[in-house]
CSV table of N, CA and C in Angstrom, one decimal:
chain,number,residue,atom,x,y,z
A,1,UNK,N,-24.0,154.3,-61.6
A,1,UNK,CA,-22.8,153.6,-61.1
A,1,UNK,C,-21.7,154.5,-60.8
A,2,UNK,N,-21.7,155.2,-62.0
A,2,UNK,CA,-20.4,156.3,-61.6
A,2,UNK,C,-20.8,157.5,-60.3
A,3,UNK,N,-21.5,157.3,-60.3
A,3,UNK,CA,-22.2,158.3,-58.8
A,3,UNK,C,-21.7,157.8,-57.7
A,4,UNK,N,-22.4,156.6,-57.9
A,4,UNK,CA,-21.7,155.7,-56.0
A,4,UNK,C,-20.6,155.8,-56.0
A,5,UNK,N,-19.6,155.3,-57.0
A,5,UNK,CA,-18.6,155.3,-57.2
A,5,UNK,C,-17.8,156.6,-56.4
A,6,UNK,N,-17.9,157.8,-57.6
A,6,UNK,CA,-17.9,159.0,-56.6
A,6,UNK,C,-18.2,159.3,-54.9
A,7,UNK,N,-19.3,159.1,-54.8
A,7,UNK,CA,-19.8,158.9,-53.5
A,7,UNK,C,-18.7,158.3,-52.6
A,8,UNK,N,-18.6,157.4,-52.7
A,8,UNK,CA,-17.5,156.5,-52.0
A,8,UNK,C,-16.5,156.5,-51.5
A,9,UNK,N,-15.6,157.7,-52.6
A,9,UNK,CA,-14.6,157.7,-52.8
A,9,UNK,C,-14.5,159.1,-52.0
A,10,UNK,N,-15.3,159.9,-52.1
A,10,UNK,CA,-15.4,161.0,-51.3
A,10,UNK,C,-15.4,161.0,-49.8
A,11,UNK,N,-16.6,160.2,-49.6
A,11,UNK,CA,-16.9,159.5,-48.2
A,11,UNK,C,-15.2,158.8,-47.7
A,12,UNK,N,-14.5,158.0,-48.4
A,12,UNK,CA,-13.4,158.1,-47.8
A,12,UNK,C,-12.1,158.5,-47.9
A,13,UNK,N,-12.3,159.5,-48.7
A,13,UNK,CA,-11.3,160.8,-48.4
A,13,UNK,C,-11.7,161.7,-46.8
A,14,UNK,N,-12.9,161.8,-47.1
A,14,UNK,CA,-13.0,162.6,-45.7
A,14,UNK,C,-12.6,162.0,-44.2
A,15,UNK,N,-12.6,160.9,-44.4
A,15,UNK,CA,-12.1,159.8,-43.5
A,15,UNK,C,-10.6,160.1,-43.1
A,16,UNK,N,-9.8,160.2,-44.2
A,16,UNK,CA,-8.3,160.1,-44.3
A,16,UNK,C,-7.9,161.6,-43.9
A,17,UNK,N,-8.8,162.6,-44.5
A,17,UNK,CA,-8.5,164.4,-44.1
A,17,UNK,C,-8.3,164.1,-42.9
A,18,UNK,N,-9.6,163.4,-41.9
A,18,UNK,CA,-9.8,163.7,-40.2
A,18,UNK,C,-9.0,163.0,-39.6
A,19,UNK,N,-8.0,161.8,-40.1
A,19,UNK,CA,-6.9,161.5,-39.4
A,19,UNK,C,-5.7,162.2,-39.3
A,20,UNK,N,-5.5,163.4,-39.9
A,20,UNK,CA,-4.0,164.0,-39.9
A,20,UNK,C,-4.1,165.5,-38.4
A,21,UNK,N,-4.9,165.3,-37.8
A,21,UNK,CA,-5.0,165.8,-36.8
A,21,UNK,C,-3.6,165.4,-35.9
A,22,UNK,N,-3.5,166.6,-35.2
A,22,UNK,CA,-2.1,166.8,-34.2
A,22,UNK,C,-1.8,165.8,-33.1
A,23,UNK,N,-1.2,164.7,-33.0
A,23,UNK,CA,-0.9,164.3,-32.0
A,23,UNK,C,-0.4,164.4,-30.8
A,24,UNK,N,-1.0,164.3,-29.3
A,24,UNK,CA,-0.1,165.0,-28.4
A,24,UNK,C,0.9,164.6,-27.9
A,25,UNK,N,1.6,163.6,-28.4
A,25,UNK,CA,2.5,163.0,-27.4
A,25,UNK,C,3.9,163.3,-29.1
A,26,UNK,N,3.8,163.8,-30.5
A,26,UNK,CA,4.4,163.9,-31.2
A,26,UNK,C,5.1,165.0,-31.5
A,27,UNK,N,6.5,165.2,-31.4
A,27,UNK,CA,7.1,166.8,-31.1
A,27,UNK,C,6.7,167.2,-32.2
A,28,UNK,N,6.7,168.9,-31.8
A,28,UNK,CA,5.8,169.9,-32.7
A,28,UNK,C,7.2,170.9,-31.8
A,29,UNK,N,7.0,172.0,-32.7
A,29,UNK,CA,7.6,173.3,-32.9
A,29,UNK,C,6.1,174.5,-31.7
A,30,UNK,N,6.5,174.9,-30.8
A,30,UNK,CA,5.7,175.5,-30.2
A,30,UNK,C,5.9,176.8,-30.7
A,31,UNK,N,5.1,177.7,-30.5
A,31,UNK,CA,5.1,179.6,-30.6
A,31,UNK,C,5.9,179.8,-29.9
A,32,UNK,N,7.1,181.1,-30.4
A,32,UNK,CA,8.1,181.7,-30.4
A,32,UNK,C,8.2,182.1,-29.1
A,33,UNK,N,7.3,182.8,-28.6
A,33,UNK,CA,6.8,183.0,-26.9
A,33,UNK,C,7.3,181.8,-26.8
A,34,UNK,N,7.2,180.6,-26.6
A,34,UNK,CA,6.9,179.7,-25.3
A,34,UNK,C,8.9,179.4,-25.6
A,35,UNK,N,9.2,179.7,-27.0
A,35,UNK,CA,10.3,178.9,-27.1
A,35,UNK,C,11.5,180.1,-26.8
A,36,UNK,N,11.1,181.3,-26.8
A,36,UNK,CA,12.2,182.4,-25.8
A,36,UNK,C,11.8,182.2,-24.6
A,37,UNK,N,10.4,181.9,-23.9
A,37,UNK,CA,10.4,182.1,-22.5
A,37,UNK,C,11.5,180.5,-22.1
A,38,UNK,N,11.1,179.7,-22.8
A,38,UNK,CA,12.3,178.1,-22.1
A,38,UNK,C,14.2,178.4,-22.6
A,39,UNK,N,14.6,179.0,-23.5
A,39,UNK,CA,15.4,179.8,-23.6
A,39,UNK,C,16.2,180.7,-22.5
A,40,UNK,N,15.3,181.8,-22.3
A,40,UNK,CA,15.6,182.4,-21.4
A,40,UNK,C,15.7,182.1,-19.7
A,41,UNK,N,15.3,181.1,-19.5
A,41,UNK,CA,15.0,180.1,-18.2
A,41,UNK,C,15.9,179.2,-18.3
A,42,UNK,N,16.3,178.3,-19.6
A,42,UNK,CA,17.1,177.5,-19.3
A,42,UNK,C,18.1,177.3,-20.6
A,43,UNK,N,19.3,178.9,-20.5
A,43,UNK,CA,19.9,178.9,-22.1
A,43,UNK,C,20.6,177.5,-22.0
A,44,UNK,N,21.1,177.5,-22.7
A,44,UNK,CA,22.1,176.3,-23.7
A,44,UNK,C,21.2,175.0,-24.0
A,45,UNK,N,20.4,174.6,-22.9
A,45,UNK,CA,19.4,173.6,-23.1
A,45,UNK,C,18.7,172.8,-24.2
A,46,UNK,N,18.2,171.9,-24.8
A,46,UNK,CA,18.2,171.8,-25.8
A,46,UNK,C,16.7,170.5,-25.9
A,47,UNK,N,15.5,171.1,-25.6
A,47,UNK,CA,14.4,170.6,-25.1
A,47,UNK,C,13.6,169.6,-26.4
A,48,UNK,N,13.0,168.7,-26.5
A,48,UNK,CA,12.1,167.8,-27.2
A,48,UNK,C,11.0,168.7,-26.8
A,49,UNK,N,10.4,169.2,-27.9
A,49,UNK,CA,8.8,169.9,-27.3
A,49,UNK,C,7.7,169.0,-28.3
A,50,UNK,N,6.9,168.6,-26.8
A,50,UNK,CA,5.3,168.0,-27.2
A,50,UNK,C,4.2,168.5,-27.2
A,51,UNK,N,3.2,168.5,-27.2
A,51,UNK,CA,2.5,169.2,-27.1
A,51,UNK,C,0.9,168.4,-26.6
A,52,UNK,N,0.4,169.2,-25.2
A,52,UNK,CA,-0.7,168.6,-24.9
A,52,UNK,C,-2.0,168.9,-24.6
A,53,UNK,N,-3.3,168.5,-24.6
A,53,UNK,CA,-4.5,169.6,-24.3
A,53,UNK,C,-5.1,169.4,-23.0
A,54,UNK,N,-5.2,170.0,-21.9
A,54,UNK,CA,-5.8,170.2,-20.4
A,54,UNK,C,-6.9,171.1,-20.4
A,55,UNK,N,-7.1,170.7,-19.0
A,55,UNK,CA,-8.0,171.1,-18.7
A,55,UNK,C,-9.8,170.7,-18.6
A,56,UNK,N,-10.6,171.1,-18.0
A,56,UNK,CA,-11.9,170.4,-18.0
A,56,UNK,C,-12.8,169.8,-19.4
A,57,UNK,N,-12.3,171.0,-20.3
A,57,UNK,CA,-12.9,170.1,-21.3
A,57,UNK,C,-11.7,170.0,-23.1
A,58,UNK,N,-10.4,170.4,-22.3
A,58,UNK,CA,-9.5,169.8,-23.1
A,58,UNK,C,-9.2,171.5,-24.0
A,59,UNK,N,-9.5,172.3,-23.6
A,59,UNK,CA,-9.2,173.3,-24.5
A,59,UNK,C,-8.1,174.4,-24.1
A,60,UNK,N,-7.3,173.9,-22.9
A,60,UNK,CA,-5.8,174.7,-22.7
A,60,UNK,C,-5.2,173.9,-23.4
A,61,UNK,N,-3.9,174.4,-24.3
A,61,UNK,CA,-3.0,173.7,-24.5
A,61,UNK,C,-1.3,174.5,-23.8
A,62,UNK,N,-0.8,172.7,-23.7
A,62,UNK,CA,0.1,172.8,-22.7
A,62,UNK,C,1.5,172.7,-23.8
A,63,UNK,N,2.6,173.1,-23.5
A,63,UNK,CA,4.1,172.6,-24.5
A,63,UNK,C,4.4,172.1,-23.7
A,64,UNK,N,5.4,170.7,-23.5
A,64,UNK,CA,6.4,170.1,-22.9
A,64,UNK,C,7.5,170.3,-23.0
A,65,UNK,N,8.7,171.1,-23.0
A,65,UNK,CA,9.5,170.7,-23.2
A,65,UNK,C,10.5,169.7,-22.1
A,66,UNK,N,10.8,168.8,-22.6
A,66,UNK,CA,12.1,167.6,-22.2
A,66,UNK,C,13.3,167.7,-22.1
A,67,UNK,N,14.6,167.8,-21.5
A,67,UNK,CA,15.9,167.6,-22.0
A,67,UNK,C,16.5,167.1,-20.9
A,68,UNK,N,17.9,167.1,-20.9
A,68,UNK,CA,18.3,166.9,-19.7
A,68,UNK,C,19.3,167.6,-19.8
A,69,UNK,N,19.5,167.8,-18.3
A,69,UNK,CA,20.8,168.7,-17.1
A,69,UNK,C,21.7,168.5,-17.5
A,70,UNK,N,22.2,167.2,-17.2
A,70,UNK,CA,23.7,166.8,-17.1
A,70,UNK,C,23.8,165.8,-17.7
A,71,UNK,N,24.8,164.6,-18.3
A,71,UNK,CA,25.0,163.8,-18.5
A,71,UNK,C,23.1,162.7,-18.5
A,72,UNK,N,22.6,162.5,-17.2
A,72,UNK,CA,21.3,162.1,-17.4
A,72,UNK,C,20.2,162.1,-16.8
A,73,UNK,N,20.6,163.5,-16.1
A,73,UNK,CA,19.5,163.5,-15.4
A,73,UNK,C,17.9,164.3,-16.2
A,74,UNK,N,17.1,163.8,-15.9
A,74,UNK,CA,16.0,164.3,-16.9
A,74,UNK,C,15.3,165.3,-16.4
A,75,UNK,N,14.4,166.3,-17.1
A,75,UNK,CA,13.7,167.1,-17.0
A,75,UNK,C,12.9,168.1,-17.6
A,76,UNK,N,11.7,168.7,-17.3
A,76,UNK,CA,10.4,168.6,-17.5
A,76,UNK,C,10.2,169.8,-17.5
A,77,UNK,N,10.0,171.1,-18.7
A,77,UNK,CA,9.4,172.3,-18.5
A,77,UNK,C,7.7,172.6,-19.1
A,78,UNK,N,6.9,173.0,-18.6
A,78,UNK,CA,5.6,172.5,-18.8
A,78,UNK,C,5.2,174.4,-19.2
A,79,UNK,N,4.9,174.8,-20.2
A,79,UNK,CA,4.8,176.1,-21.0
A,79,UNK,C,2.8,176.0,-20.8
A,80,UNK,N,2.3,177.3,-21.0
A,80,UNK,CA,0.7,177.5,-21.7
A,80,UNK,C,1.2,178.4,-22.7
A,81,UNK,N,0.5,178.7,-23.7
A,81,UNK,CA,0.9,179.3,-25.0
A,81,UNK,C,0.9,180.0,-24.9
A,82,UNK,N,1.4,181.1,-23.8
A,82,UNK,CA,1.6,182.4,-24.1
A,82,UNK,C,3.3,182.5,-23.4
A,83,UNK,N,3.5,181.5,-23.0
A,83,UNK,CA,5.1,180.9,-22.6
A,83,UNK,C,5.3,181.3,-20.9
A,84,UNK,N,4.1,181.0,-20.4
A,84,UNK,CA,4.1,181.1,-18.8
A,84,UNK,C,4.4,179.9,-18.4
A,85,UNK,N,5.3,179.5,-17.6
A,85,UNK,CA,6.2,178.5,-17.1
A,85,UNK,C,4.8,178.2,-16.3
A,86,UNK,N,4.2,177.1,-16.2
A,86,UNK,CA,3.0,176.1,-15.1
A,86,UNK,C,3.7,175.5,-14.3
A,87,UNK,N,4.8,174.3,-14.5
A,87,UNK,CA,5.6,173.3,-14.1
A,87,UNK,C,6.4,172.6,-14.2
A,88,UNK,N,7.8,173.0,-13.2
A,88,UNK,CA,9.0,172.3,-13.6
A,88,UNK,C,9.1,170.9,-13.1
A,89,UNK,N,9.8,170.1,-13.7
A,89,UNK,CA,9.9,168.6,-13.0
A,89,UNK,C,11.0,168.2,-13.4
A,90,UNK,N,12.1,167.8,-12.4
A,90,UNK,CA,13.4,167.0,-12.3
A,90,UNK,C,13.7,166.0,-11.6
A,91,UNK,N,13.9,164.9,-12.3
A,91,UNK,CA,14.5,164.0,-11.9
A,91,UNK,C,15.4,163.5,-10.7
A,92,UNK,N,15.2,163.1,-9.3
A,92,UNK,CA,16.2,163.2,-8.5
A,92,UNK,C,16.4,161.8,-7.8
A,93,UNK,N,17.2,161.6,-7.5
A,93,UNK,CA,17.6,159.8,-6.6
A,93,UNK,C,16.8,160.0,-5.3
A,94,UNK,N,16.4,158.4,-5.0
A,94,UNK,CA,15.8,158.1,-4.0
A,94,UNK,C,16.4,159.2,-2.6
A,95,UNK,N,17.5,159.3,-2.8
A,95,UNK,CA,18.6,159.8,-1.7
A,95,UNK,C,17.7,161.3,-1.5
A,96,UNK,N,17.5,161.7,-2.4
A,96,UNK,CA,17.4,163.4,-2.4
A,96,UNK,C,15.7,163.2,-1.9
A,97,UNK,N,14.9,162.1,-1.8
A,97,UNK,CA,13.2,162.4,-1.4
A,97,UNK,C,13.6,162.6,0.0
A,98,UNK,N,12.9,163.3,0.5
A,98,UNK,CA,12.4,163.7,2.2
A,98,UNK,C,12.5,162.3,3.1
A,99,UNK,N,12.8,162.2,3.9
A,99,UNK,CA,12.9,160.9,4.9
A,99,UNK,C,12.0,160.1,5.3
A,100,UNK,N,11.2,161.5,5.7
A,100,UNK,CA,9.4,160.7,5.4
A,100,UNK,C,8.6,159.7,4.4
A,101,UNK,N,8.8,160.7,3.3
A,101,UNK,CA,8.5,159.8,1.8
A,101,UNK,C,9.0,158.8,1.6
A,102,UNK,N,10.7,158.7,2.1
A,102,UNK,CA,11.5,157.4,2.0
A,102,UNK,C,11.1,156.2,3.0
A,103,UNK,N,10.5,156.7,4.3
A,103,UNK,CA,10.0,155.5,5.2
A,103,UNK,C,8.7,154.7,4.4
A,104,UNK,N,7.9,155.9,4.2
A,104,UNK,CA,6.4,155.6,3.7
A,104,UNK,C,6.4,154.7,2.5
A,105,UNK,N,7.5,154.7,1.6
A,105,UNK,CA,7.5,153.7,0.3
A,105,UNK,C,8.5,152.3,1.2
A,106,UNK,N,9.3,152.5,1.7
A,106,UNK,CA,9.8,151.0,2.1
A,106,UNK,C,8.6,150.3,3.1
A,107,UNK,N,8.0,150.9,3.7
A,107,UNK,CA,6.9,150.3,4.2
A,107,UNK,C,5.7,149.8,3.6
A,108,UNK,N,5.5,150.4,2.2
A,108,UNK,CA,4.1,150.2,1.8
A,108,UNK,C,4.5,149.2,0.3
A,109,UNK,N,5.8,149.4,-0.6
A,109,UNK,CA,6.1,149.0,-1.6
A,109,UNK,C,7.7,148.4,-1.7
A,110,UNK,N,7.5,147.4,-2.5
A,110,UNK,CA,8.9,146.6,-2.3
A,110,UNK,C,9.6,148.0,-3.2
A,111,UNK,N,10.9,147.6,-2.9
A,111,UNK,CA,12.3,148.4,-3.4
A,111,UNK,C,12.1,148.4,-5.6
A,112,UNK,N,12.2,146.9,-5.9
A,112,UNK,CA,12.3,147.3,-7.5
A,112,UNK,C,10.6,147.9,-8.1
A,113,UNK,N,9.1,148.0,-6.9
A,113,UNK,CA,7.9,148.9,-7.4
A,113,UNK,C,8.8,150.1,-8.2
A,114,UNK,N,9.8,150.9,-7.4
A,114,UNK,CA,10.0,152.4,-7.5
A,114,UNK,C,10.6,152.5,-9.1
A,115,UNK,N,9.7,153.2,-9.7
A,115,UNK,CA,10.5,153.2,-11.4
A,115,UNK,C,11.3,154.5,-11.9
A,116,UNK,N,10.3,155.7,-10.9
A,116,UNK,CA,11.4,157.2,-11.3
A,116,UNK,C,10.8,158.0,-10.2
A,117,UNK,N,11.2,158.9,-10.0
A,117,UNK,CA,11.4,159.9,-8.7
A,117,UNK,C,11.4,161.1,-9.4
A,118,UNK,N,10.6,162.7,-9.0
A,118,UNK,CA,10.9,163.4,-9.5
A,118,UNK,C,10.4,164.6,-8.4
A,119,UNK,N,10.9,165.4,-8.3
A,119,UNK,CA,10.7,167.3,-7.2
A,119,UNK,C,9.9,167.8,-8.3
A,120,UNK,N,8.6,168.2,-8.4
A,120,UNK,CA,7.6,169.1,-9.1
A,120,UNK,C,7.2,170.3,-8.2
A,121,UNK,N,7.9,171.4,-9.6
A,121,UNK,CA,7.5,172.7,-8.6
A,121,UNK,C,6.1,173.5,-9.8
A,122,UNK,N,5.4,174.1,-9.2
A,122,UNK,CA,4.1,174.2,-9.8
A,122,UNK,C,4.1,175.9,-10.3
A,123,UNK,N,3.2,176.2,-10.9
A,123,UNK,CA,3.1,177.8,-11.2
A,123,UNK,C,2.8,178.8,-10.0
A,124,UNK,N,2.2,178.0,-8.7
A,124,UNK,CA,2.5,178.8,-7.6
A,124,UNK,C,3.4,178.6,-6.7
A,125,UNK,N,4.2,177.8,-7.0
A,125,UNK,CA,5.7,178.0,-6.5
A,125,UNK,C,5.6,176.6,-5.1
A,126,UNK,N,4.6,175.5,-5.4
A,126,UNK,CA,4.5,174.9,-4.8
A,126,UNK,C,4.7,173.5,-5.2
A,127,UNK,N,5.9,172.8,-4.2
A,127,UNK,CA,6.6,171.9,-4.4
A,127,UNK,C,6.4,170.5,-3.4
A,128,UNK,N,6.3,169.7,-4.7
A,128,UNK,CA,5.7,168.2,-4.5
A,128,UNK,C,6.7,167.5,-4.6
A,129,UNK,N,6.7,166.0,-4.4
A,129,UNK,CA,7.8,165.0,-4.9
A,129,UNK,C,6.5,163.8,-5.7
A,130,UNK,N,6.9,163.0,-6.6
A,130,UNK,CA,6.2,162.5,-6.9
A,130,UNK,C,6.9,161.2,-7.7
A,131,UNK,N,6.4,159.8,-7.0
A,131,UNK,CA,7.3,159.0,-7.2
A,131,UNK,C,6.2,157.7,-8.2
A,132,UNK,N,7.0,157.5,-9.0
A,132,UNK,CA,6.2,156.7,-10.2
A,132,UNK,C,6.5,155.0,-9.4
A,133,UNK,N,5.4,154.2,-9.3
A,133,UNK,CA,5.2,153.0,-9.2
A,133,UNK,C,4.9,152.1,-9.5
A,134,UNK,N,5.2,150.8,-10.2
A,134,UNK,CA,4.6,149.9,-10.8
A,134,UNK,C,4.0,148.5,-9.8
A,135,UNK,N,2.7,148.6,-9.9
A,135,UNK,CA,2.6,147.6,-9.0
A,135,UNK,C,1.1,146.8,-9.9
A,136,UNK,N,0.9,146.2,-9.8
A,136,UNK,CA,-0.2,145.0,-10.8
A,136,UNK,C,-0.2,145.3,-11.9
A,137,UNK,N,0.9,145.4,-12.8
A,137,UNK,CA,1.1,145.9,-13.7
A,137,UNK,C,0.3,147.1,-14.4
A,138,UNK,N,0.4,147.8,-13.2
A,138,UNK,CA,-0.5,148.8,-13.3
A,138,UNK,C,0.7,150.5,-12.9
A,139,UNK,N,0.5,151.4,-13.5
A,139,UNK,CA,1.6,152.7,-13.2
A,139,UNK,C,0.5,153.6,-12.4
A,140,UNK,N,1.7,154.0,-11.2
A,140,UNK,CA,0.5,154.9,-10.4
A,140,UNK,C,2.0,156.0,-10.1
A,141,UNK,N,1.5,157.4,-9.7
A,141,UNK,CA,2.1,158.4,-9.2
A,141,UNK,C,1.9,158.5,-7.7
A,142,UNK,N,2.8,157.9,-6.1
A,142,UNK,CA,2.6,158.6,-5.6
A,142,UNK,C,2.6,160.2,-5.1
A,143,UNK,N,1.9,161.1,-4.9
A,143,UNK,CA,2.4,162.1,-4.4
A,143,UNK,C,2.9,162.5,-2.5
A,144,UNK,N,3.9,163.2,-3.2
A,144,UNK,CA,4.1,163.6,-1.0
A,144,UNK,C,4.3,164.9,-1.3
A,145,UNK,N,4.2,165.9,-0.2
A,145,UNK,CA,4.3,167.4,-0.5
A,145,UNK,C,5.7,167.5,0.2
A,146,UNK,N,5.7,169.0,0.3
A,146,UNK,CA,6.9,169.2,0.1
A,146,UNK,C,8.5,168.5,1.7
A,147,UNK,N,7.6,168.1,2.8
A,147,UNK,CA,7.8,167.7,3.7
A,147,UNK,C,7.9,166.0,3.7
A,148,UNK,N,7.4,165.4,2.8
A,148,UNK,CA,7.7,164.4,2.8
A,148,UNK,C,6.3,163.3,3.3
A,149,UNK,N,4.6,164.2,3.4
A,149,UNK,CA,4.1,163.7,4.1
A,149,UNK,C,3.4,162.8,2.4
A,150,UNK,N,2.4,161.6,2.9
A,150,UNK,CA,1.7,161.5,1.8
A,150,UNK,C,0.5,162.3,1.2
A,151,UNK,N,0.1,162.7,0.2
A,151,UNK,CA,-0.6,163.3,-0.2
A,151,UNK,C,-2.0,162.4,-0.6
A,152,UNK,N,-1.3,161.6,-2.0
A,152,UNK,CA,-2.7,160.9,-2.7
A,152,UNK,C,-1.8,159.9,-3.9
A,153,UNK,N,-2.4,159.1,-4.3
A,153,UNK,CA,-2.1,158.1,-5.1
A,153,UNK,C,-3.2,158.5,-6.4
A,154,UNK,N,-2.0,158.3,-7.4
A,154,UNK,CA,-3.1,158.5,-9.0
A,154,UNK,C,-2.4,157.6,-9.8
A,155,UNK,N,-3.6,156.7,-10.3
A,155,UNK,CA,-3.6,155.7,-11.5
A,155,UNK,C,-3.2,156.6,-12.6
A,156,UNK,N,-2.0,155.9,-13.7
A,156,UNK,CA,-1.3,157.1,-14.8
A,156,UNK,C,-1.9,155.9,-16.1
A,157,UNK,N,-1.7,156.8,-17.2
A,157,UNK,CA,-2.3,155.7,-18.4
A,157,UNK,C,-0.8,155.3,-18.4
């Protein structure tokens, strides 16, 4: 009796070890690299860093950091652990998307779908706009490139 007992109790410790694993969406403290390279890119700043895993089978890991510009506008520095900037993302009003992009969403999606708007500039220096949509109670990312044309539509969790 005192065996199973044992047994049991072991079997669910090991249970409770395997849940304190890292969560990605939970700020964490990134390597010194990633936190001089955001630093150095954007002094006074004062970023929320998360942390996430990419890639084909989940083995890059990515830093987030978060903060904002001004008063509220928001924004997005996206680190690989050795503190090479991947992608920036800022927040901008309907006003500031390309005229194109602005016809293409009054045409295709009512005015309150549009939930955030953001300029994504990538690690090759290539710049997207990318407009968050709520439509069947479902969140999707339009993209348009940098002209304003449409790109592709992606379902977001």
């Amino acid at each position: 009796m005192k065996n199973i007992f044992f047994a049991i109790a072991f079997l669910y410790s090991s249970f409770l070890i395997g849940q304190n694993g890292v969560s990605p969406n939970k700020a964490v403290t990134p390597p010194e690299i990633v936190v001089f390279a955001f630093q150095k890119e954007y002094p006074g700043k004062v970023p929320v860093w998360t942390m996430e895993y990419v890639g084909d089978d989940d083995d890059e890991i990515r830093y987030e950091a978060k903060y904002t510009t001004d008063k509220k506008t928001k924004a997005l520095a996206v680190y690989d652990n050795l503190g090479v900037l991947k992608a920036y993302e800022l927040q901008i009003p309907l006003s500031q998307l390309p005229q194109k992009a602005q016809t293409y969403l009054k045409k295709n999606y009512p005015t309150n779908a549009v939930k955030e708007i953001a300029v994504v500039v990538d690690d090759k220096n290539k710049t997207t706009y990318e407009v968050g949509i709520q439509k069947d109670s479902k969140f999707y990312d339009v993209v348009f490139d940098k002209n304003g044309g449409f790109d592709v539509i992606v379902e977001k969790d």
